[in-house]
XYZ file of C-alpha atoms in Angstrom:
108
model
C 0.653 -1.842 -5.453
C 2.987 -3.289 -2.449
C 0.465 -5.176 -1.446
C 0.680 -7.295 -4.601
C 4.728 -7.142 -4.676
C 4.853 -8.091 -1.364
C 2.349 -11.237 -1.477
C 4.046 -12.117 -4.766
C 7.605 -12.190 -3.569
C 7.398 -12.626 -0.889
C 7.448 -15.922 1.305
C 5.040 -16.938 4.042
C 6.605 -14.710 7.129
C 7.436 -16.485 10.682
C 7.205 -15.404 13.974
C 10.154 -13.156 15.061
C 12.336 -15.518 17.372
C 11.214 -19.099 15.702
C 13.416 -21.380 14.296
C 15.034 -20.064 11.105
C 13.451 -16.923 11.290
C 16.801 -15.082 10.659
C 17.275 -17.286 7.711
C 13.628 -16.434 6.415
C 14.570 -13.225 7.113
C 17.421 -13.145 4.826
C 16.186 -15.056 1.889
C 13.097 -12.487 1.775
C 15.282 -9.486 1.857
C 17.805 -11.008 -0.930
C 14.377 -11.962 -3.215
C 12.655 -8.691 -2.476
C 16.349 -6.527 -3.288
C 16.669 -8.866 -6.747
C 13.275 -8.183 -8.008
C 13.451 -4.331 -6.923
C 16.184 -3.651 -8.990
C 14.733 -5.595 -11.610
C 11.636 -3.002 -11.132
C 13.839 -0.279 -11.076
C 15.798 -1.471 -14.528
C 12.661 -1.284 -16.217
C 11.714 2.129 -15.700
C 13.327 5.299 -17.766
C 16.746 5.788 -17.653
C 16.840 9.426 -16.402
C 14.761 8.128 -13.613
C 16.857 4.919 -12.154
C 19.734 7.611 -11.820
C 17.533 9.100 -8.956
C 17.169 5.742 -7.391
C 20.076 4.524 -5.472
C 20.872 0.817 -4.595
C 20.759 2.250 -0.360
C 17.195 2.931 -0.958
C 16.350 -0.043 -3.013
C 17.833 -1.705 -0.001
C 16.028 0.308 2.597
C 12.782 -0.495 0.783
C 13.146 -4.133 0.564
C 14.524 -4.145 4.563
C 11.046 -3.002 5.213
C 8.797 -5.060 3.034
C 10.956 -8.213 4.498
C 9.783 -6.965 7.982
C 6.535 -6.253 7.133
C 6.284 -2.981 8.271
C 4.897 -1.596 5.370
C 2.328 -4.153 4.251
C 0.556 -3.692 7.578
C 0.935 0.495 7.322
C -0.661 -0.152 3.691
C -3.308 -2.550 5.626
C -4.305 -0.122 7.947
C -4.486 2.863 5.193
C -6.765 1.050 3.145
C -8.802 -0.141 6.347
C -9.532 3.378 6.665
C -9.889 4.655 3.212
C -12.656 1.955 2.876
C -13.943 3.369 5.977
C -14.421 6.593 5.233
C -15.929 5.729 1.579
C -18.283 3.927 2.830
C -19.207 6.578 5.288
C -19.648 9.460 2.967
C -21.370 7.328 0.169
C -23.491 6.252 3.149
C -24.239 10.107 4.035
C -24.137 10.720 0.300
C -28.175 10.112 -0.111
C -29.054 11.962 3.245
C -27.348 15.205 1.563
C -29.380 15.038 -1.444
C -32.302 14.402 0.490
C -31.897 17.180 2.638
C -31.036 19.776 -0.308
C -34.342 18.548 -1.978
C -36.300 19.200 0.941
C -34.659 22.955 0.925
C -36.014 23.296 -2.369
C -39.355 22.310 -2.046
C -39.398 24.760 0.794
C -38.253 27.616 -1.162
C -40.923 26.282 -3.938
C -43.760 26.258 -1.759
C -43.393 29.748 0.200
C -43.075 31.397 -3.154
């Protein structure tokens, strides 16, 4: 899910220390803040009370920074990972709990 906020809102990131990276900077953290609280204005009401503007803020700081699109990156990396590894060992289980019962079959 910030995957898709973040590519949506945000713009195409420069390299830290290029020209008008500060700028960048700045316009991405005003655009992500703006359509945070616009998130947050659509949810319940007895829920926005237990979001407050410093964590809105906090929140877009880091999506402007990047930091947690490439955590998210990385968790999905792995989650993939290790689905594909256990469907992968998925068949080998089966196999191996139909050989046990064709064991106990036969030496009955």
């Amino acid at each position: 899910c910030l995957i898709h906020f973040y590519k949506r809102y945000s713009t195409a990131a420069e390299m830290p220390g290029s020209p008008g990276h500060a700028e960048d900077y700045q316009a991405r953290l005003y655009l992500l803040l703006s359509q945070l609280q616009k998130m947050a204005g659509e949810i319940p009401a007895k829920f926005q009370q237990r979001i407050p503007y410093e964590l809105l803020s906090s929140l877009a700081a880091s999506l402007a920074q990047g930091q947690i699109l490439e955590i998210v990156k990385m968790l999905t990396e792995v989650q993939q990972a290790t689905e594909k590894h256990l469907f992968q060992q998925s068949p080998e289980a089966e196999d191996g709990e139909a050989g046990d019962d064709c064991q106990e079959l036969s030496s009955s």
